[in-house]
XYZ file of C-alpha atoms in Angstrom:
660
model
C 66.220 -5.432 -2.257
C 66.816 -6.582 1.390
C 69.305 -3.747 1.840
C 67.023 -1.315 0.663
C 64.161 -2.639 2.934
C 66.660 -2.400 5.957
C 67.656 0.901 5.029
C 63.875 2.162 4.685
C 63.276 0.681 8.079
C 66.202 2.395 9.598
C 65.258 5.780 8.081
C 61.681 5.569 9.361
C 62.947 4.747 12.886
C 65.351 7.734 12.764
C 62.483 9.973 11.414
C 60.158 8.818 14.209
C 62.626 10.013 16.917
C 62.548 13.670 15.466
C 60.383 16.464 16.904
C 57.100 17.360 14.918
C 58.469 20.786 13.874
C 61.795 18.920 12.548
C 59.463 16.392 10.645
C 57.623 19.228 9.035
C 60.540 21.288 7.968
C 62.272 18.043 6.344
C 59.041 17.042 4.478
C 58.429 20.558 3.257
C 62.174 21.108 1.984
C 62.106 17.572 0.287
C 58.732 17.782 -1.333
C 58.790 21.488 -2.456
C 60.090 20.857 -5.912
C 58.121 17.552 -6.201
C 54.821 19.183 -5.550
C 55.550 22.074 -7.814
C 56.198 19.652 -10.632
C 53.119 17.562 -10.007
C 50.894 20.734 -9.931
C 52.334 21.850 -13.378
C 51.851 18.251 -14.817
C 48.341 18.096 -13.478
C 47.452 21.317 -14.967
C 48.560 20.475 -18.434
C 46.767 17.215 -18.310
C 43.607 18.956 -17.107
C 43.988 21.620 -19.827
C 44.865 19.368 -22.837
C 43.601 16.138 -22.004
C 45.673 12.813 -21.956
C 45.565 12.180 -25.556
C 46.531 15.650 -26.724
C 49.262 15.746 -23.964
C 50.869 12.675 -25.259
C 50.737 13.794 -28.845
C 52.199 17.210 -28.140
C 54.994 16.081 -25.523
C 56.004 12.465 -26.442
C 58.842 13.284 -28.837
C 60.325 15.977 -26.735
C 60.010 13.771 -23.729
C 61.967 11.019 -25.271
C 64.510 13.214 -26.683
C 65.179 14.500 -23.256
C 65.704 11.116 -21.840
C 68.228 10.609 -24.583
C 69.902 13.946 -23.786
C 70.152 12.889 -20.044
C 71.559 9.420 -20.804
C 68.496 7.750 -19.531
C 68.132 5.381 -22.464
C 67.343 2.478 -22.975
C 63.920 2.730 -21.963
C 60.806 0.678 -21.833
C 57.487 2.638 -21.987
C 54.549 0.811 -20.693
C 51.306 1.488 -22.213
C 48.234 -0.607 -21.584
C 46.894 -0.815 -25.074
C 48.476 -2.945 -27.850
C 47.103 -0.697 -30.509
C 48.227 2.290 -28.535
C 51.740 0.926 -28.249
C 52.020 0.637 -32.039
C 50.594 4.149 -32.612
C 52.830 5.863 -30.198
C 55.766 4.101 -31.699
C 54.766 5.182 -35.228
C 54.189 8.609 -34.111
C 57.579 8.918 -32.579
C 59.179 7.661 -35.754
C 57.031 10.053 -37.849
C 58.310 13.083 -35.676
C 61.868 12.088 -35.978
C 61.426 11.605 -39.829
C 59.695 15.007 -40.043
C 62.678 16.734 -38.224
C 65.258 14.834 -40.534
C 63.462 16.002 -43.638
C 63.572 19.668 -42.590
C 67.272 19.375 -41.668
C 68.140 17.759 -45.024
C 65.972 20.354 -46.950
C 68.297 23.066 -45.533
C 71.654 21.257 -46.113
C 71.475 20.334 -49.725
C 70.831 16.598 -49.014
C 68.766 16.233 -51.990
C 71.404 17.687 -54.283
C 74.049 15.568 -52.950
C 72.007 12.463 -53.452
C 70.955 13.453 -57.052
C 74.511 14.093 -58.001
C 75.607 10.562 -56.575
C 72.889 8.839 -58.472
C 73.800 10.743 -61.745
C 77.569 9.821 -61.305
C 76.579 6.212 -60.624
C 74.329 5.938 -63.690
C 77.074 7.651 -65.792
C 79.852 5.320 -64.559
C 77.578 2.240 -64.936
C 76.784 3.388 -68.644
C 80.457 3.913 -69.305
C 81.409 0.598 -67.843
C 78.907 -1.208 -70.130
C 80.072 0.621 -73.287
C 83.768 0.316 -72.524
C 85.628 -2.115 -74.849
C 88.325 -4.187 -73.017
C 91.627 -4.851 -74.665
C 94.667 -6.740 -73.637
C 95.257 -10.097 -72.044
C 92.490 -12.088 -70.316
C 94.081 -11.168 -66.811
C 94.237 -7.455 -67.826
C 90.541 -7.594 -68.918
C 89.337 -9.388 -65.666
C 91.416 -6.831 -63.701
C 89.666 -3.973 -65.531
C 86.374 -5.327 -64.881
C 86.942 -5.822 -61.131
C 88.187 -2.104 -60.755
C 85.031 -0.888 -62.633
C 82.761 -3.007 -60.255
C 84.626 -1.740 -57.269
C 84.099 1.926 -58.237
C 80.380 1.221 -58.853
C 80.130 -0.627 -55.316
C 81.818 2.567 -53.535
C 79.359 5.052 -54.976
C 76.456 2.612 -54.208
C 77.728 2.434 -50.643
C 77.788 6.247 -50.621
C 74.229 6.415 -51.834
C 73.065 3.893 -49.316
C 74.810 5.711 -46.429
C 73.247 9.080 -47.523
C 69.837 7.379 -47.710
C 70.229 5.707 -44.300
C 68.659 7.571 -41.228
C 70.676 10.265 -39.794
C 71.992 9.169 -36.289
C 71.126 12.594 -35.154
C 67.466 11.850 -35.812
C 67.432 8.464 -34.250
C 67.531 7.406 -30.566
C 70.942 5.800 -31.131
C 74.353 7.058 -30.272
C 76.429 8.123 -33.287
C 78.571 4.869 -33.288
C 75.757 2.324 -32.314
C 73.213 2.711 -35.253
C 71.127 -0.464 -36.067
C 71.528 -1.859 -39.627
C 69.088 -3.508 -41.856
C 71.301 -6.630 -41.992
C 71.022 -6.982 -38.123
C 67.257 -6.789 -38.345
C 67.158 -9.370 -41.173
C 69.296 -11.749 -39.215
C 67.161 -11.280 -36.125
C 63.690 -11.724 -37.695
C 64.596 -14.201 -40.421
C 63.938 -14.429 -44.105
C 60.408 -16.012 -43.714
C 58.980 -13.333 -41.570
C 60.695 -10.527 -43.674
C 58.071 -11.350 -46.342
C 55.197 -10.204 -44.039
C 54.320 -6.798 -45.335
C 52.264 -6.038 -42.053
C 55.560 -5.317 -40.206
C 57.253 -2.941 -42.594
C 56.255 -0.121 -40.287
C 58.102 -1.815 -37.311
C 61.154 -2.400 -39.495
C 61.207 1.361 -40.034
C 60.849 2.201 -36.387
C 63.534 -0.142 -35.501
C 66.115 1.574 -37.725
C 65.540 4.529 -35.522
C 65.873 2.664 -32.345
C 62.221 2.288 -31.551
C 60.309 -1.054 -31.167
C 57.016 -2.361 -30.070
C 56.386 -5.589 -27.932
C 52.992 -7.017 -27.002
C 51.237 -10.461 -26.993
C 49.431 -9.695 -30.320
C 52.576 -9.496 -32.340
C 54.151 -12.253 -34.427
C 56.188 -14.387 -32.103
C 59.393 -14.140 -34.354
C 59.242 -10.228 -34.268
C 58.679 -10.327 -30.499
C 61.762 -12.408 -30.217
C 63.584 -10.325 -32.376
C 62.902 -7.283 -30.328
C 63.804 -8.929 -27.056
C 67.281 -10.178 -28.666
C 68.123 -6.675 -30.077
C 67.047 -4.878 -26.929
C 69.260 -7.252 -24.661
C 72.267 -6.528 -27.071
C 71.684 -2.746 -26.664
C 70.650 -2.182 -30.307
C 67.236 -0.687 -29.470
C 66.650 2.566 -27.363
C 62.891 2.625 -26.601
C 60.421 -0.124 -26.607
C 56.865 0.461 -26.261
C 55.080 -2.366 -24.523
C 52.202 -3.626 -22.457
C 52.217 -5.153 -18.938
C 53.315 -8.651 -20.356
C 56.536 -7.337 -21.015
C 57.449 -7.079 -17.403
C 56.388 -10.839 -16.709
C 59.078 -13.478 -17.234
C 61.034 -11.651 -20.246
C 64.729 -10.820 -19.712
C 64.784 -7.233 -20.891
C 66.406 -5.101 -18.313
C 66.622 -1.301 -19.148
C 67.735 1.806 -17.579
C 64.437 3.666 -17.282
C 60.925 2.291 -16.901
C 58.270 4.731 -18.053
C 54.658 4.601 -17.219
C 52.701 6.297 -20.109
C 49.427 7.634 -19.067
C 47.046 5.733 -16.497
C 45.207 2.640 -16.629
C 43.096 0.458 -14.277
C 45.494 -2.357 -14.688
C 48.251 -0.543 -12.963
C 48.220 -1.457 -9.231
C 50.745 -1.873 -6.622
C 51.867 -5.222 -7.744
C 51.987 -4.549 -11.473
C 53.810 -1.203 -10.809
C 56.538 -2.831 -8.806
C 56.933 -5.425 -11.554
C 57.197 -3.000 -14.324
C 59.439 -0.605 -12.301
C 61.671 -3.555 -11.471
C 62.649 -3.570 -15.152
C 64.718 -0.348 -14.609
C 68.507 -0.967 -13.508
C 70.676 -3.214 -15.421
C 72.896 -5.424 -13.379
C 76.527 -4.592 -14.481
C 75.672 -1.614 -16.198
C 73.666 0.885 -14.036
C 74.239 1.951 -10.592
C 70.572 2.836 -10.252
C 67.482 2.597 -12.395
C 65.010 5.386 -13.225
C 61.123 5.328 -12.910
C 59.439 8.086 -14.838
C 55.479 9.026 -14.973
C 54.407 10.510 -18.104
C 50.812 11.659 -18.677
C 49.706 10.184 -15.137
C 48.153 12.539 -12.557
C 49.642 12.915 -9.081
C 47.055 11.256 -7.020
C 47.488 7.969 -8.769
C 51.425 8.243 -8.539
C 51.164 8.922 -4.936
C 49.001 5.685 -4.345
C 51.349 3.546 -6.350
C 54.460 4.585 -4.614
C 52.856 4.449 -1.018
C 50.966 1.417 -1.456
C 52.156 -1.945 0.153
C 52.636 -5.112 -1.787
C 49.510 -7.521 -1.465
C 50.012 -10.817 0.103
C 51.183 -13.464 -2.321
C 49.080 -16.384 -2.606
C 50.394 -19.431 -4.603
C 48.582 -21.974 -6.732
C 48.612 -25.650 -6.308
C 51.015 -27.274 -8.530
C 49.014 -30.385 -8.882
C 46.104 -30.902 -11.417
C 44.757 -33.841 -12.954
C 46.457 -33.265 -16.212
C 49.853 -32.898 -14.291
C 49.402 -36.162 -12.465
C 48.707 -37.845 -15.666
C 51.654 -36.533 -17.400
C 53.811 -37.640 -14.375
C 52.386 -41.155 -14.370
C 52.887 -41.504 -18.213
C 56.575 -40.319 -17.642
C 56.803 -43.140 -15.014
C 55.197 -45.756 -17.278
C 57.459 -45.023 -20.211
C 60.517 -45.149 -17.917
C 59.677 -48.614 -16.691
C 62.056 -51.116 -18.591
C 64.557 -48.762 -19.218
C 67.703 -48.069 -17.152
C 67.216 -48.026 -13.434
C 68.727 -44.480 -13.146
C 66.090 -43.097 -15.520
C 63.069 -44.590 -13.553
C 64.678 -43.300 -10.449
C 64.890 -39.887 -11.673
C 61.190 -39.992 -12.675
C 60.029 -41.401 -9.304
C 62.132 -38.506 -7.602
C 60.647 -35.940 -9.612
C 57.115 -37.082 -8.693
C 57.883 -37.158 -5.012
C 59.465 -33.611 -5.264
C 56.241 -32.284 -6.723
C 54.189 -33.908 -4.001
C 56.332 -33.207 -0.837
C 58.114 -30.008 -1.702
C 55.609 -27.273 -2.824
C 56.749 -23.831 -3.593
C 53.932 -22.464 -1.547
C 53.044 -23.795 1.869
C 49.691 -22.239 3.122
C 49.663 -24.589 6.128
C 51.918 -26.990 7.905
C 50.060 -29.909 6.307
C 50.498 -28.909 2.737
C 52.891 -31.758 1.793
C 50.466 -34.276 3.417
C 47.461 -32.806 1.572
C 49.346 -32.823 -1.720
C 50.000 -36.568 -1.324
C 46.326 -37.065 -0.714
C 45.428 -35.113 -3.672
C 47.865 -37.065 -5.814
C 46.196 -40.222 -4.695
C 42.782 -39.140 -5.488
C 43.578 -37.628 -8.883
C 45.044 -41.084 -9.750
C 41.704 -42.574 -8.707
C 39.891 -40.175 -10.794
C 42.024 -40.944 -13.837
C 41.412 -44.710 -13.276
C 37.692 -43.894 -13.178
C 37.778 -41.886 -16.437
C 39.644 -44.823 -18.133
C 42.848 -42.926 -18.749
C 44.714 -45.336 -16.613
C 44.074 -49.101 -16.999
C 45.289 -51.717 -14.549
C 46.851 -54.709 -16.079
C 48.266 -57.744 -14.062
C 51.285 -59.309 -15.147
C 52.254 -63.022 -15.153
C 53.454 -62.710 -11.444
C 50.149 -61.281 -10.437
C 51.572 -57.827 -9.915
C 49.163 -55.080 -11.050
C 50.698 -52.460 -13.393
C 49.338 -49.436 -14.938
C 48.912 -48.842 -18.605
C 47.969 -45.612 -20.335
C 45.020 -45.491 -22.676
C 45.039 -44.245 -26.191
C 43.491 -40.993 -25.575
C 45.799 -40.048 -22.646
C 48.395 -38.390 -25.059
C 45.658 -36.142 -26.482
C 44.462 -34.944 -22.987
C 47.971 -34.201 -21.882
C 48.842 -32.448 -25.105
C 45.689 -30.203 -24.376
C 46.971 -29.433 -20.871
C 46.787 -25.704 -21.310
C 43.030 -25.865 -22.002
C 42.218 -27.888 -18.684
C 39.506 -28.397 -17.696
C 38.041 -28.265 -21.282
C 40.332 -31.155 -22.203
C 38.489 -33.378 -19.616
C 35.083 -32.209 -20.826
C 36.172 -33.176 -24.323
C 37.149 -36.645 -23.011
C 33.722 -37.000 -21.596
C 32.072 -36.367 -24.904
C 34.592 -38.549 -26.744
C 34.030 -41.506 -24.442
C 30.401 -41.219 -24.429
C 30.074 -41.655 -28.175
C 28.522 -38.201 -28.750
C 31.366 -36.955 -30.898
C 31.400 -40.148 -32.960
C 27.716 -39.620 -33.746
C 28.431 -36.101 -34.809
C 31.357 -37.129 -37.014
C 29.640 -40.069 -38.717
C 29.850 -40.082 -42.392
C 31.788 -36.896 -42.590
C 33.917 -38.590 -45.222
C 30.761 -38.934 -47.416
C 30.757 -36.088 -50.015
C 27.067 -35.500 -48.984
C 27.773 -34.866 -45.303
C 25.044 -33.040 -43.437
C 25.895 -29.486 -43.046
C 23.812 -29.166 -39.848
C 26.034 -31.875 -38.346
C 29.149 -29.940 -39.209
C 27.668 -26.758 -37.393
C 26.699 -28.962 -34.378
C 30.229 -30.329 -34.130
C 31.695 -26.831 -34.283
C 29.168 -25.600 -31.734
C 30.370 -28.242 -29.291
C 33.873 -27.448 -29.630
C 33.118 -23.543 -29.274
C 31.477 -24.254 -25.980
C 34.476 -26.222 -24.783
C 37.526 -24.180 -25.843
C 38.524 -20.531 -25.978
C 35.114 -19.433 -24.475
C 34.453 -15.662 -24.089
C 31.455 -14.187 -22.207
C 29.193 -11.939 -24.049
C 29.386 -8.262 -22.801
C 26.209 -6.920 -21.430
C 25.915 -4.329 -24.109
C 26.005 -6.899 -26.712
C 23.578 -9.204 -24.751
C 21.103 -6.102 -24.815
C 21.518 -5.513 -28.512
C 20.897 -9.341 -29.288
C 17.911 -9.438 -27.053
C 16.225 -6.431 -28.761
C 17.353 -7.727 -32.274
C 19.275 -4.613 -33.042
C 22.264 -6.479 -34.662
C 21.794 -6.821 -38.522
C 24.965 -8.499 -39.771
C 26.372 -11.938 -40.701
C 27.280 -12.834 -37.016
C 24.596 -14.110 -34.597
C 26.769 -12.807 -31.881
C 25.338 -14.926 -28.960
C 26.234 -18.552 -29.085
C 23.459 -21.048 -29.235
C 22.707 -23.473 -26.556
C 24.062 -26.915 -26.630
C 21.807 -29.958 -27.036
C 20.389 -31.417 -23.833
C 22.146 -34.830 -24.380
C 25.554 -32.935 -24.591
C 24.757 -30.875 -21.642
C 23.692 -33.828 -19.524
C 26.900 -35.622 -20.507
C 28.991 -32.705 -19.382
C 27.049 -32.257 -16.084
C 27.545 -35.949 -15.279
C 31.406 -35.628 -15.849
C 31.521 -32.546 -13.514
C 29.621 -34.378 -10.852
C 31.925 -37.387 -10.906
C 35.031 -35.116 -10.670
C 33.447 -32.980 -7.897
C 32.412 -36.192 -5.974
C 35.885 -37.624 -6.305
C 37.624 -34.440 -4.858
C 34.975 -34.051 -2.091
C 35.921 -37.643 -1.052
C 39.538 -36.602 -1.071
C 38.941 -33.673 1.159
C 36.734 -35.721 3.626
C 39.317 -38.500 3.736
C 42.233 -35.976 4.493
C 40.216 -33.957 7.061
C 39.304 -37.098 9.054
C 42.789 -38.493 8.888
C 44.329 -35.442 9.972
C 41.675 -34.172 12.459
C 44.068 -33.714 15.433
C 46.657 -31.987 13.394
C 44.108 -29.515 11.747
C 42.947 -28.562 15.294
C 39.528 -26.748 15.982
C 37.935 -24.750 13.404
C 37.061 -21.878 15.719
C 38.145 -18.688 13.756
C 35.755 -16.379 12.083
C 36.577 -15.896 8.396
C 36.610 -12.241 8.165
C 37.576 -10.718 11.664
C 39.927 -13.755 12.231
C 38.573 -13.724 15.966
C 38.661 -17.123 17.727
C 35.425 -18.158 19.243
C 34.113 -21.114 21.315
C 31.272 -22.812 22.830
C 31.635 -21.182 26.423
C 31.150 -17.737 27.600
C 34.723 -17.299 28.378
C 35.840 -18.029 24.930
C 33.399 -15.495 23.472
C 33.735 -12.871 26.008
C 30.317 -11.182 26.641
C 28.918 -12.863 23.339
C 27.023 -16.192 22.889
C 26.133 -18.137 19.950
C 22.352 -17.712 19.517
C 20.522 -21.038 20.331
C 18.666 -20.865 16.868
C 21.888 -21.015 15.018
C 23.272 -23.741 17.168
C 20.012 -25.804 16.153
C 20.801 -25.437 12.404
C 24.432 -26.152 12.672
C 25.557 -29.394 11.013
C 28.135 -31.704 12.058
C 30.831 -31.231 9.624
C 34.422 -32.363 8.812
C 35.580 -30.366 5.832
C 33.227 -27.552 5.660
C 33.804 -24.513 7.774
C 31.860 -24.365 11.019
C 30.894 -20.868 10.413
C 29.312 -21.945 7.091
C 27.602 -24.970 8.941
C 25.720 -22.576 10.956
C 23.565 -21.995 7.824
C 22.586 -25.592 7.808
C 25.124 -26.712 5.045
C 26.779 -29.931 5.586
C 29.613 -31.890 3.988
C 27.312 -33.347 1.287
C 25.825 -30.270 -0.102
C 28.555 -28.777 -2.268
C 27.140 -27.965 -5.649
C 29.806 -26.119 -7.469
C 33.608 -25.753 -7.458
C 33.427 -22.312 -6.356
C 31.410 -23.273 -3.324
C 33.722 -26.209 -2.388
C 36.960 -23.936 -2.381
C 35.409 -20.969 -0.555
C 33.775 -22.758 2.216
C 36.324 -25.203 3.470
C 37.324 -25.202 7.022
C 40.575 -23.729 8.356
C 43.594 -25.748 7.480
C 42.236 -27.055 4.143
C 43.268 -25.415 0.941
C 41.944 -26.276 -2.671
C 42.706 -24.393 -5.759
C 39.812 -24.423 -8.270
C 42.241 -24.965 -11.036
C 43.007 -28.434 -9.588
C 39.498 -29.897 -10.254
C 38.813 -31.034 -13.811
C 35.351 -29.417 -13.799
C 34.174 -27.284 -16.710
C 32.378 -24.446 -15.118
C 29.027 -23.210 -16.296
C 29.005 -19.886 -17.974
C 27.472 -17.039 -15.875
C 25.893 -15.810 -18.899
C 25.685 -16.143 -22.551
C 28.883 -16.703 -24.606
C 30.316 -14.920 -27.566
C 29.973 -16.796 -30.825
C 33.050 -15.221 -32.479
C 34.402 -18.819 -33.352
C 31.207 -20.186 -34.392
C 30.476 -16.945 -36.513
C 34.011 -17.177 -38.222
C 33.278 -20.673 -39.178
C 30.378 -19.643 -41.063
C 31.401 -16.461 -42.616
C 35.046 -15.917 -42.284
C 34.846 -12.208 -42.186
C 37.367 -10.501 -39.745
C 35.590 -7.195 -39.801
C 32.391 -8.772 -38.971
C 33.965 -10.103 -35.700
C 35.260 -6.613 -34.883
C 32.137 -4.806 -35.669
C 29.204 -7.094 -34.433
C 31.015 -9.416 -31.879
C 32.891 -6.579 -30.324
C 36.369 -8.201 -30.319
C 39.349 -5.905 -30.565
C 41.748 -6.498 -33.421
C 44.610 -7.177 -30.944
C 42.707 -10.078 -29.305
C 41.168 -11.403 -32.428
C 44.488 -12.828 -33.705
C 45.121 -14.550 -30.279
C 41.731 -16.227 -29.806
C 41.640 -17.674 -33.465
C 45.292 -18.687 -33.149
C 44.660 -20.655 -29.866
C 41.581 -22.379 -31.317
C 43.550 -23.270 -34.363
C 46.080 -25.020 -32.132
C 43.199 -26.935 -30.606
C 41.915 -28.100 -33.819
C 45.307 -29.185 -35.064
C 45.746 -31.749 -32.273
C 42.955 -34.014 -33.594
C 40.346 -32.879 -35.976
C 37.681 -35.642 -36.016
C 35.921 -34.535 -39.162
C 37.230 -33.519 -42.765
C 35.390 -30.205 -42.556
C 37.199 -29.337 -39.461
C 40.469 -29.991 -41.134
C 39.653 -27.515 -43.827
C 38.527 -25.014 -41.026
C 41.881 -25.469 -39.253
C 43.615 -24.763 -42.559
C 41.585 -21.626 -43.074
C 42.240 -20.503 -39.585
C 45.958 -20.912 -40.048
C 46.070 -18.898 -43.357
C 44.029 -16.395 -41.705
C 46.112 -15.937 -38.577
C 49.450 -16.104 -40.245
C 48.726 -13.604 -43.133
C 45.327 -11.800 -43.114
C 44.561 -10.830 -39.443
C 48.096 -10.363 -38.253
C 49.650 -8.628 -41.379
C 46.787 -6.146 -42.094
C 44.057 -5.842 -39.525
C 46.496 -4.721 -36.669
C 47.620 -1.796 -38.848
C 44.357 -0.640 -39.993
């Protein structure tokens, strides 16, 4: 990649030295064929529309890639349902052509003759009376079975897809046994993927986040072994999955395709050790968007802070568990913690390591305040840290942060215990069950309600089993969550204040305007011809961690109300990632009650029709919530709910709804 960048820079430098006439002549000669092709493609798209264009030309396009030796290919399409539709349509087109070919070559007659021959030989073998010695009888039976197996193999070979109507080469056809080995016996019983099995037998596959994990892994495994020729996938296929190909195809346009995702997806093309170069093809995309993608520059990469409260808790738990073991094990844990603090991957400033060290210290203090870490003095008066009983639960739910800390605040306050009281009693209060589920729906897997559905709810135009809009929490629960958020926000404000005062000289003056990046000062020489109006100077607060520019509006260091405000108005040199703070943000609007509705009626069609969920995302949302409930279910009713979710996710939703 560096060599390509150097070559590009050298080419631009040489091009700039040419005369204007020579530049124009070169550009016209190079772009003549490209412009003509773009005009033709745009005309076809305008005439037929994107959907009809794909329907009419997809099969011929893929066959042309095969003829030119540009397979294997990954076709990126930004819709999970669309990927399945395109793959199934391509398989259907190949099957139709195969049926036409077989109708003209007497294939049906050959198959019928082989079946008749098989049945006749089988009947003859069953009626045959074996005479002779025992060894001769066994030999005669083996010969008869061998003849039957030969005819059976011929029948299966004749019924198998013709290599001319697949995307394989003639000597590289994928067999059913390979698919069975890759998928596993358990997942083969899932009838919802029979269509994908038929596609894979012709070299076609689908890969997206809404699929069963085992089938996704099978597609990845077979594609790496060059046993699949074309895979239709979404943008997730280009992120962290080892599936290099020879050609990357962008199928139609989508708002999600930007300069970053374009380079990420195009980078799949070109297999090390197999291809000298990769191919990038645009299919069904108009020329202006193609030109913008190719010419656009990469955005500036901004890293995230590695440390979070859950990460610190997990590191401390590792250290606590290593104490008392071999010294080498304890030393390795201490070294790992030190590297996380002192060697961050992204360094937005020269004080990043020092800031991470302070962040680790205040995360530690916050965990002690929340009761997750308990100081315990030993016999010698040395204070050691012990981990509370609920720390394992919080770290296990690390992927839900900050919801796991909000759940902790409700757990330690006793509110969840009150809701779960007497659940083992057969006459448990149904309303109490609903309140408990309502609390969990407000904490985990939250989805905002779309403006369209919000309008329909306000106008009472939704008549169905779903209430669509999630009801508000009780005031006591809201007060508990707000109190936990305020404690966390105050802890990290103290951390930033401490760091900014300790490293005041290293941070330097905060004299740069946030948008123009122009430096300014209190003197006329620093400002040039501009001066700060006296009215603004009178409003300005004396601040240490907040931006001086924001302080001109009268905001000080003690007026941070939200995490967003804290992270967006820090002074130059301080960096804070919102994900680092264990604060559950307030929803900007009403939430979708899809989980609460499913608990009450259990109807997937209602979630799609009334709650506005797509079938592809429905499975993901219910699966993630099921995993949360399986960690610790404080009530008998929720255990049954988790079981119902598990059955629904593994059978109904995935096996049937994605194919309807």
